[in-house]
PDB file of C-alpha atoms and ligand atoms in Angstrom:
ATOM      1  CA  UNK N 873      34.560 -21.046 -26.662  1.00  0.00           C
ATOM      2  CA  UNK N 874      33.676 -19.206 -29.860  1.00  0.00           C
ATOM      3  CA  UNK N 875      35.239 -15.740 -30.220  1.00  0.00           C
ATOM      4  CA  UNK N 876      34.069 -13.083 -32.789  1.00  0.00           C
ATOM      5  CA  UNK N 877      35.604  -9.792 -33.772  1.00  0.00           C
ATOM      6  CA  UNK N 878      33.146  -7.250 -34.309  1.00  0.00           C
ATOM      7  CA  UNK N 879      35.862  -4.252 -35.766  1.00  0.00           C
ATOM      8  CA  UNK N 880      37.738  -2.221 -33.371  1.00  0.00           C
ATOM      9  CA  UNK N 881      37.989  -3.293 -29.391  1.00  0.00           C
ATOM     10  CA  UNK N 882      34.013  -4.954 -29.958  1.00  0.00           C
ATOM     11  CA  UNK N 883      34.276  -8.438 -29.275  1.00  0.00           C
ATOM     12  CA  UNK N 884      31.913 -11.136 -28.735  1.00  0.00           C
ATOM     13  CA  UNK N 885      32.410 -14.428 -26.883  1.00  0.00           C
ATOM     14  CA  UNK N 886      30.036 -17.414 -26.289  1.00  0.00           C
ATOM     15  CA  UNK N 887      31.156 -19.793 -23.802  1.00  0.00           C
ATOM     16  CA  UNK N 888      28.737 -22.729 -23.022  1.00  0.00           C
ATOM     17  CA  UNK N 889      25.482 -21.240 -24.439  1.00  0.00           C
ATOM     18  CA  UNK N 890      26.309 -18.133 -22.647  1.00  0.00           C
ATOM     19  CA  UNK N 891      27.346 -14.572 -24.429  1.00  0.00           C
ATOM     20  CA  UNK N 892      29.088 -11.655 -23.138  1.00  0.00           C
ATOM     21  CA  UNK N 893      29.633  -8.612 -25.442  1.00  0.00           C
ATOM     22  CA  UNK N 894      32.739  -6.453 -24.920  1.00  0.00           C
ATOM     23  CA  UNK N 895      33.196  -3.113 -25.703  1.00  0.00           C
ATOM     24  CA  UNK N 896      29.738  -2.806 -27.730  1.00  0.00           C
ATOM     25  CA  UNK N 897      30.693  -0.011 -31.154  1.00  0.00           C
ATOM     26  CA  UNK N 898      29.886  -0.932 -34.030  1.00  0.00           C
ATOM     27  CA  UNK N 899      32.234   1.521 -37.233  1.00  0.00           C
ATOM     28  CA  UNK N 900      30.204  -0.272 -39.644  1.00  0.00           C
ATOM     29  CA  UNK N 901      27.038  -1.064 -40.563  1.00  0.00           C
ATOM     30  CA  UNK N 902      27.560  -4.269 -41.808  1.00  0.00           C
ATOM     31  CA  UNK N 903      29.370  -4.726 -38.861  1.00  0.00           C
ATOM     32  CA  UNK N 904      26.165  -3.774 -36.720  1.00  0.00           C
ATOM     33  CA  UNK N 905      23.863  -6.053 -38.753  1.00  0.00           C
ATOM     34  CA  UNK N 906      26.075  -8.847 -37.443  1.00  0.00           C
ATOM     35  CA  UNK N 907      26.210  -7.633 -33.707  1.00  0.00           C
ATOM     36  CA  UNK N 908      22.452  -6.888 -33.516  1.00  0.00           C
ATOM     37  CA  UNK N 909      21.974 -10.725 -34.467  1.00  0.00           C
ATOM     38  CA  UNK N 910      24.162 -12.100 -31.940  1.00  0.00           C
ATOM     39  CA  UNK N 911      22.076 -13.125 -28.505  1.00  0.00           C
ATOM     40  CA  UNK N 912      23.942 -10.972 -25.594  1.00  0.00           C
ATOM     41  CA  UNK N 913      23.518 -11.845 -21.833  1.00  0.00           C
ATOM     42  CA  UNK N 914      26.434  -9.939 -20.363  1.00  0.00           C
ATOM     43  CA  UNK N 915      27.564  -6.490 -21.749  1.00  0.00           C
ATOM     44  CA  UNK N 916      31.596  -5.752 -20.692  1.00  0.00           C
ATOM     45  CA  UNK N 917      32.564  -1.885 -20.991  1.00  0.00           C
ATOM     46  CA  UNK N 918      36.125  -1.392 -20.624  1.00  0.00           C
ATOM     47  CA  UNK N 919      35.737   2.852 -20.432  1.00  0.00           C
ATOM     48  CA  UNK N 920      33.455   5.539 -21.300  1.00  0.00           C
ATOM     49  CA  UNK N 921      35.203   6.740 -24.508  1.00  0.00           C
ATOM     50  CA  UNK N 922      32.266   6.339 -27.672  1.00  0.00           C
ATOM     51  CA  UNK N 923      34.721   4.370 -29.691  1.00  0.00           C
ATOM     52  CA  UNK N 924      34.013   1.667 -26.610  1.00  0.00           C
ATOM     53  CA  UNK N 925      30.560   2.366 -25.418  1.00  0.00           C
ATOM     54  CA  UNK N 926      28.477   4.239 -28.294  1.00  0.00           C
ATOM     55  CA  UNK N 927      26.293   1.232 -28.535  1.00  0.00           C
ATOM     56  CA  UNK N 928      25.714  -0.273 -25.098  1.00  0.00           C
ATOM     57  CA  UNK N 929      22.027   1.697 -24.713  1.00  0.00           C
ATOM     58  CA  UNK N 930      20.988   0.250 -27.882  1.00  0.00           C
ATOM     59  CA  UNK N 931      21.938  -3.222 -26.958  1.00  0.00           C
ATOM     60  CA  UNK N 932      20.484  -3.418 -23.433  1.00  0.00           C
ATOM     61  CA  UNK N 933      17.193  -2.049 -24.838  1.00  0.00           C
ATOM     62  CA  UNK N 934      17.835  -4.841 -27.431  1.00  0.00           C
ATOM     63  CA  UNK N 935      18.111  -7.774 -24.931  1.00  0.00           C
ATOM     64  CA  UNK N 936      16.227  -6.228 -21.606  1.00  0.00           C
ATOM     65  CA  UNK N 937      17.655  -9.108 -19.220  1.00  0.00           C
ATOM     66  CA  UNK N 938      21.438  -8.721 -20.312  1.00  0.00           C
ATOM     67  CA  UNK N 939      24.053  -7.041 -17.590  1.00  0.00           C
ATOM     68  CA  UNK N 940      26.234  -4.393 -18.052  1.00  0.00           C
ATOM     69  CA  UNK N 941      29.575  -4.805 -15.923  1.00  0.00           C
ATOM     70  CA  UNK N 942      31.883  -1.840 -15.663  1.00  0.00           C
ATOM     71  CA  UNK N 943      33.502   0.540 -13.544  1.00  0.00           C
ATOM     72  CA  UNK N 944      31.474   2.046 -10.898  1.00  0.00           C
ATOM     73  CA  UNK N 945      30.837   5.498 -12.387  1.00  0.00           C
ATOM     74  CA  UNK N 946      30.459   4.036 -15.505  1.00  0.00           C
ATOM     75  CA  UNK N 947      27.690   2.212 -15.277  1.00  0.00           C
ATOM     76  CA  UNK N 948      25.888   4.746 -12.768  1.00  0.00           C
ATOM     77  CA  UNK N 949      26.292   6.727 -15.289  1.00  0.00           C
ATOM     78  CA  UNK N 950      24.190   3.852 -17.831  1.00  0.00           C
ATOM     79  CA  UNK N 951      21.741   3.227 -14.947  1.00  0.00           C
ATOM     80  CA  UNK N 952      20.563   6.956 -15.216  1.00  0.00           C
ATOM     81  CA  UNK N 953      20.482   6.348 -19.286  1.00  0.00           C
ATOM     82  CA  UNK N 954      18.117   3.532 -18.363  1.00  0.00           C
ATOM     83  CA  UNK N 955      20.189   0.364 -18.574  1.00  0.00           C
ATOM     84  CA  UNK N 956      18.379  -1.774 -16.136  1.00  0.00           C
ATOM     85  CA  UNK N 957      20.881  -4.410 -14.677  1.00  0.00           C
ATOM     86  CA  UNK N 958      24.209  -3.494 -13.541  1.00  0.00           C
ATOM     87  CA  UNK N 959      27.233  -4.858 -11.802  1.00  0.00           C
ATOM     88  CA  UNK N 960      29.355  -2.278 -10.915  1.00  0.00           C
ATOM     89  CA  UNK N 961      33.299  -3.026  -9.846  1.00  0.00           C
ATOM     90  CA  UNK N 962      36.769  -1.472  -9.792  1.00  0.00           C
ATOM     91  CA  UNK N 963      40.673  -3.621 -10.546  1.00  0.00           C
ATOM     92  CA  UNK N 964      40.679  -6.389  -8.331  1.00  0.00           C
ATOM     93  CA  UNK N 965      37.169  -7.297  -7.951  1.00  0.00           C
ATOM     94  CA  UNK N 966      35.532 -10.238  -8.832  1.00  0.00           C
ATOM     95  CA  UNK N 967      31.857 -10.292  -9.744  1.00  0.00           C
ATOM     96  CA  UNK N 968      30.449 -13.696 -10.196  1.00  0.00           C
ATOM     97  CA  UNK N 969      28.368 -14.412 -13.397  1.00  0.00           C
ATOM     98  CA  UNK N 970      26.418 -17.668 -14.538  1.00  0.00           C
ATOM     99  CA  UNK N 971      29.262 -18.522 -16.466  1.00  0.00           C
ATOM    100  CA  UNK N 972      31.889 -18.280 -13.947  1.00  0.00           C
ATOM    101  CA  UNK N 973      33.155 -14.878 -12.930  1.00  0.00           C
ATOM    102  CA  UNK N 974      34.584 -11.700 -14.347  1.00  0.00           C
ATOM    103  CA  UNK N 975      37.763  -9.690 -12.456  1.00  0.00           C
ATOM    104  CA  UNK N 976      38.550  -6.045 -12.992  1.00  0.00           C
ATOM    105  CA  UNK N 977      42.241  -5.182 -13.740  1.00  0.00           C
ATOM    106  CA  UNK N 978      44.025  -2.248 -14.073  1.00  0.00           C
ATOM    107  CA  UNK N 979      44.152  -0.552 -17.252  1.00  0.00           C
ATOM    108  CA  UNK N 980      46.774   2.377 -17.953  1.00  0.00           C
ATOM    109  CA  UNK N 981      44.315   5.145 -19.903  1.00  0.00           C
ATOM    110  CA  UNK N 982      41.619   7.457 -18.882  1.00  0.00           C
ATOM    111  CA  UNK N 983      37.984   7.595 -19.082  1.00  0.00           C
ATOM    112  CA  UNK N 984      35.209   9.788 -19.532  1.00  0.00           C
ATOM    113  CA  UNK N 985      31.661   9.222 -20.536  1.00  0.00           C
ATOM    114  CA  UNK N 986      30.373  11.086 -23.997  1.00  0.00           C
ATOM    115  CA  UNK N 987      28.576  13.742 -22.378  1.00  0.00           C
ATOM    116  CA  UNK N 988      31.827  14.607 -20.332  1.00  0.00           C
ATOM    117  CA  UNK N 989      30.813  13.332 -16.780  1.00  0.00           C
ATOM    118  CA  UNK N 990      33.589  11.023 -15.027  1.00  0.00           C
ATOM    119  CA  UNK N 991      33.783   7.438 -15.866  1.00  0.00           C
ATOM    120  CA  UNK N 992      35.804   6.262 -13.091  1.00  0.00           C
ATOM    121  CA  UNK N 993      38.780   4.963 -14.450  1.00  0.00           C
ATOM    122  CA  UNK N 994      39.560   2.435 -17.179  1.00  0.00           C
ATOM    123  CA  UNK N 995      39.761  -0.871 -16.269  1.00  0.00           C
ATOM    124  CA  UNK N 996      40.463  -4.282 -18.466  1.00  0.00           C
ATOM    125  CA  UNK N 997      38.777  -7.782 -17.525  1.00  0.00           C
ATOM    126  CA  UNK N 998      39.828 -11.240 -16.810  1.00  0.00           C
ATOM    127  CA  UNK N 999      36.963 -13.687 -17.948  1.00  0.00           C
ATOM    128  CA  UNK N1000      37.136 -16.439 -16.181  1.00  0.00           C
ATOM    129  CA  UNK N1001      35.038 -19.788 -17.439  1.00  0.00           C
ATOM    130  CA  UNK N1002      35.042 -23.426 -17.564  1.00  0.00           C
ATOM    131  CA  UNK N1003      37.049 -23.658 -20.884  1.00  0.00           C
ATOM    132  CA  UNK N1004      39.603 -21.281 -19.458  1.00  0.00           C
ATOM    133  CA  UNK N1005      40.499 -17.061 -18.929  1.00  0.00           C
ATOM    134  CA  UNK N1006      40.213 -14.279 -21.460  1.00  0.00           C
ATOM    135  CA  UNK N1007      41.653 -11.423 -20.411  1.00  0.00           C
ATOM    136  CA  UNK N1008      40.723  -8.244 -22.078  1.00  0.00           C
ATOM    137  CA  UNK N1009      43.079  -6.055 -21.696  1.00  0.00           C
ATOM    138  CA  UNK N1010      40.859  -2.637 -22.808  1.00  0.00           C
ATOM    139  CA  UNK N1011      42.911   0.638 -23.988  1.00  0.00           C
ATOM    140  CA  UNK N1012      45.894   0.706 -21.960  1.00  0.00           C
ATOM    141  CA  UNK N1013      49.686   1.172 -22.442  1.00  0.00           C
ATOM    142  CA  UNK N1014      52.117  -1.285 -21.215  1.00  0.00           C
ATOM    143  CA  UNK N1015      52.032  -1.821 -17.188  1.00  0.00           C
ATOM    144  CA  UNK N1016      54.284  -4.077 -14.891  1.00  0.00           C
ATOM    145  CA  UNK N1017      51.245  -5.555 -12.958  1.00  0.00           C
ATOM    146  CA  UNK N1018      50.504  -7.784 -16.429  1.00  0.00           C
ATOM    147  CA  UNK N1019      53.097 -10.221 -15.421  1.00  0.00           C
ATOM    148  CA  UNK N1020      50.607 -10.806 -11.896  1.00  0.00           C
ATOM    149  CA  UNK N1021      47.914 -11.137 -14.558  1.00  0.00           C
ATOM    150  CA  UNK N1022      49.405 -13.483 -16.318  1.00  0.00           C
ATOM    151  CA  UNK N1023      49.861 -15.816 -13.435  1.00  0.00           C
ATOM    152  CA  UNK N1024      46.257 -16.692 -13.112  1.00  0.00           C
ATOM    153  CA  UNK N1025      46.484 -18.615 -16.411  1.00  0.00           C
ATOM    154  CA  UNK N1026      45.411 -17.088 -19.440  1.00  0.00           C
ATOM    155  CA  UNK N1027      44.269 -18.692 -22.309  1.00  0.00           C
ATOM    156  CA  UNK N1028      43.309 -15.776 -24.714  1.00  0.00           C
ATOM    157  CA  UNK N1029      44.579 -12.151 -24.116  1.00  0.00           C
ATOM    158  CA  UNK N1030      43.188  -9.594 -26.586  1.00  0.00           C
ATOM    159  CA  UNK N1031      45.409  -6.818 -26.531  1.00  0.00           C
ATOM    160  CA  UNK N1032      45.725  -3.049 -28.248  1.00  0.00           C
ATOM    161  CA  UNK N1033      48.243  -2.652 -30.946  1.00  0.00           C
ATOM    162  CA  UNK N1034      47.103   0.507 -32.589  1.00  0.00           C
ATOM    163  CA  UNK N1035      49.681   2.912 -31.052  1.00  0.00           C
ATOM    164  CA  UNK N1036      48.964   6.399 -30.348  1.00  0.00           C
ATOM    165  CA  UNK N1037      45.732   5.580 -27.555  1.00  0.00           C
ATOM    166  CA  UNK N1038      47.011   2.526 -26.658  1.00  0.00           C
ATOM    167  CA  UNK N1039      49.804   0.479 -27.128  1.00  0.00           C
ATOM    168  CA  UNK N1040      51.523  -0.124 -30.482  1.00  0.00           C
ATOM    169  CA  UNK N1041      53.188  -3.558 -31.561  1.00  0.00           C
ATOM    170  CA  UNK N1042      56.085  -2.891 -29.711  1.00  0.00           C
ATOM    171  CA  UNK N1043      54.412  -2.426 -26.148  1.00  0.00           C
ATOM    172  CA  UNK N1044      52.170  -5.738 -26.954  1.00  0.00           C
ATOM    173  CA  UNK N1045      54.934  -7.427 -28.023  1.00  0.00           C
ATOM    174  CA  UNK N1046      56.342  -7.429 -24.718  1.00  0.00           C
ATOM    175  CA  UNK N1047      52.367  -7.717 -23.065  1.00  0.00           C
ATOM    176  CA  UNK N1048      52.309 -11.267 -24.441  1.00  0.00           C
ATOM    177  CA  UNK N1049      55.564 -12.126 -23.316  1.00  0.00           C
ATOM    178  CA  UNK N1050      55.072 -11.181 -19.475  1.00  0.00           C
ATOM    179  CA  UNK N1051      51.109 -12.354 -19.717  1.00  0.00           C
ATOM    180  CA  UNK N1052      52.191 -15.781 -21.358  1.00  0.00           C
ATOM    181  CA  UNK N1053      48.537 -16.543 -23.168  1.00  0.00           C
ATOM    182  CA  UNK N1054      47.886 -19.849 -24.930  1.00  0.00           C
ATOM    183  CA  UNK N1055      46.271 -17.423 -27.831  1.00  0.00           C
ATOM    184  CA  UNK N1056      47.020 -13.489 -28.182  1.00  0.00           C
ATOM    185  CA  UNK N1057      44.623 -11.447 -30.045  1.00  0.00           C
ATOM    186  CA  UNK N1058      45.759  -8.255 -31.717  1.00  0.00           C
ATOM    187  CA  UNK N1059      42.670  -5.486 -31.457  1.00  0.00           C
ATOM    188  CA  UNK N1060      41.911  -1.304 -31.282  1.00  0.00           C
ATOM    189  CA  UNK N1061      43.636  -0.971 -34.731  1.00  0.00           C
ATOM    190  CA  UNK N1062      43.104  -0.205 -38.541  1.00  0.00           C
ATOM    191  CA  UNK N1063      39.965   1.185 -37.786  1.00  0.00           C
ATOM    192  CA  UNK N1064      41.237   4.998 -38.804  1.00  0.00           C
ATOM    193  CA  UNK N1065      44.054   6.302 -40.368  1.00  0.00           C
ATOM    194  CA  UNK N1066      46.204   7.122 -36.994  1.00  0.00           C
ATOM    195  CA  UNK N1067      46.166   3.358 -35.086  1.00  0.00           C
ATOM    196  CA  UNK N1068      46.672   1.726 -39.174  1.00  0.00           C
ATOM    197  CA  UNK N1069      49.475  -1.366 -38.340  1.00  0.00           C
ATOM    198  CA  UNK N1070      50.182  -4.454 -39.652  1.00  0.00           C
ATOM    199  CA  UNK N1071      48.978  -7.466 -37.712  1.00  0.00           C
ATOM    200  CA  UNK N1072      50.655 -10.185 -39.465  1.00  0.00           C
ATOM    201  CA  UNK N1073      54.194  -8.085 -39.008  1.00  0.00           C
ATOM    202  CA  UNK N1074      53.340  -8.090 -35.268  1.00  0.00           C
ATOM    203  CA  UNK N1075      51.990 -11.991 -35.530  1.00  0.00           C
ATOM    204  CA  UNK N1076      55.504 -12.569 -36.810  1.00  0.00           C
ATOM    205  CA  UNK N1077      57.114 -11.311 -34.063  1.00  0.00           C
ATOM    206  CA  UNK N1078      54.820 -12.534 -31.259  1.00  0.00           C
ATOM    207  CA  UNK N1079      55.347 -16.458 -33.129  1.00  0.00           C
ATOM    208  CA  UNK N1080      59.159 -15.849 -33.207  1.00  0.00           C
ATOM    209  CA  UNK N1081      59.899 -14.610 -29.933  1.00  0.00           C
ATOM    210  CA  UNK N1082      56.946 -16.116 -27.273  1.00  0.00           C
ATOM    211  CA  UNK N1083      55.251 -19.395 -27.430  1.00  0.00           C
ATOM    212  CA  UNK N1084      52.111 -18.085 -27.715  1.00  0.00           C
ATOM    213  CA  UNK N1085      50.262 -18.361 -30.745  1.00  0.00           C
ATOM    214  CA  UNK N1086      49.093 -15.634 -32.346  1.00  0.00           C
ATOM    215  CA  UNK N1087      45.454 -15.268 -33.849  1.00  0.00           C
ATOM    216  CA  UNK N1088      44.474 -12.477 -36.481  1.00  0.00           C
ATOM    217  CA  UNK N1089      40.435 -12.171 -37.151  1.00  0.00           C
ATOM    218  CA  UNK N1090      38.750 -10.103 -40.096  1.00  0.00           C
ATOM    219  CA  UNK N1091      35.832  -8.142 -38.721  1.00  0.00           C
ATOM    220  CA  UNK N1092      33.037 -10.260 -38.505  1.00  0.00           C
ATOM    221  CA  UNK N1093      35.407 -13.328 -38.187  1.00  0.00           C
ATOM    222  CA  UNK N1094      34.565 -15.896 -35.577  1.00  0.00           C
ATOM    223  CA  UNK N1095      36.958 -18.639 -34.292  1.00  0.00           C
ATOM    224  CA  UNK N1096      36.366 -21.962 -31.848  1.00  0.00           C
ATOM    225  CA  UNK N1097      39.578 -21.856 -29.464  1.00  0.00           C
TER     226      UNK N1097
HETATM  227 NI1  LIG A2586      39.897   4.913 -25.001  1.00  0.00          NI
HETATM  228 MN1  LIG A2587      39.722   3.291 -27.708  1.00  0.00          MN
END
């Protein structure tokens, strides 16, 4: 599978010819020059907040047959935006997809769409293909149910270490340890002043103390794992 960090919580992953976008925002415009030129079939939205959604019309309208999976209310709430194809769900659902499935988890944050309507709640996602399970964890602090999580087998968890919205290093640092990932993937941070950390600091501690490995991408960086 070939993972790419798009800035912020926007990732993109291709497994087997197949693409899912996660969290579509794009804080740059270089950033959304490399985004708009990536093929998208499946279009994962965590929670309504913009800084996780802002560009999800613009991308359905930019690949008409992609899906948009999310929590009920949220994508409702893109069906009356006109975003065609939609597979709603809420933490512990599975949906199936052509590349194997996707399953909702909880996520410990709130949610509300940019015109103030409810977005259900926020939820993270467990991506489950053929060369293994990402689980996105979304915004969320630190919650006891990501030891179950980690029992399914996880091969790469992406996980918030901003602070402030989300959880810092601290919090993630003890994520990885309950989730036991193959990979972890520090996200949601240095894209403003108040989530600025140090990901190598945190990749420190994550190699030291787990026996996961940890994995820091540059925006626009794309890695085979
Ligand atoms: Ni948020
Ligand atoms: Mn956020």
């Amino acid at each position: 599978m070939k993972l790419t960090w798009l800035g912020h919580a926007c990732w993109h992953l291709n497994v087997d010819g197949t693409s899912i976008l996660i969290d579509p925002f794009f804080a740059s415009e270089s950033i959304r020059k490399i985004g708009e030129a990536l093929p998208v079939d499946y279009i994962l939205c965590t929670h309504g907040h913009a800084d996780h959604c802002s560009d999800v019309v613009s991308i359905c309208k930019r690949h008409p047959n992609s899906v948009l999976i999310g929590c009920f209310e949220l994508v409702n709430w893109f069906g009356k935006k006109g975003v065609r194809s939609v597979e709603p769900g809420n933490p512990g659902g599975t949906i199936m997809t052509s590349f194997g499935s996707v399953t909702f988890t909880f996520a410990s944050h709130s949610s509300q769409m940019p015109d103030g309507a409810y977005g259900g709640i926020a939820v993270g996602f467990i991506i489950n293909t053929k060369e293994g399970s990402v689980y996105v964890a979304g915004d969320t602090g630190y919650f006891n149910d990501m030891e179950f999580i980690g029992r399914s087998g996880i091969k790469v968890a992406i996980v918030p270490i901003g602070d402030r919205f989300t959880m810092g290093p601290e919090q993630a640092l003890e994520a990885i340890k309950v989730i036991k990932p193959k990979w972890a993937v520090p996200s949601h941070y240095n894209t403003w002043e108040p989530i600025r950390q140090d990901p190598v600091s945190w990749a420190k501690e994550v190699h030291c103390q787990t026996k996961t490995q940890p994995l820091i991408f540059q925006p626009g960086e794309s890695k085979e794992l």
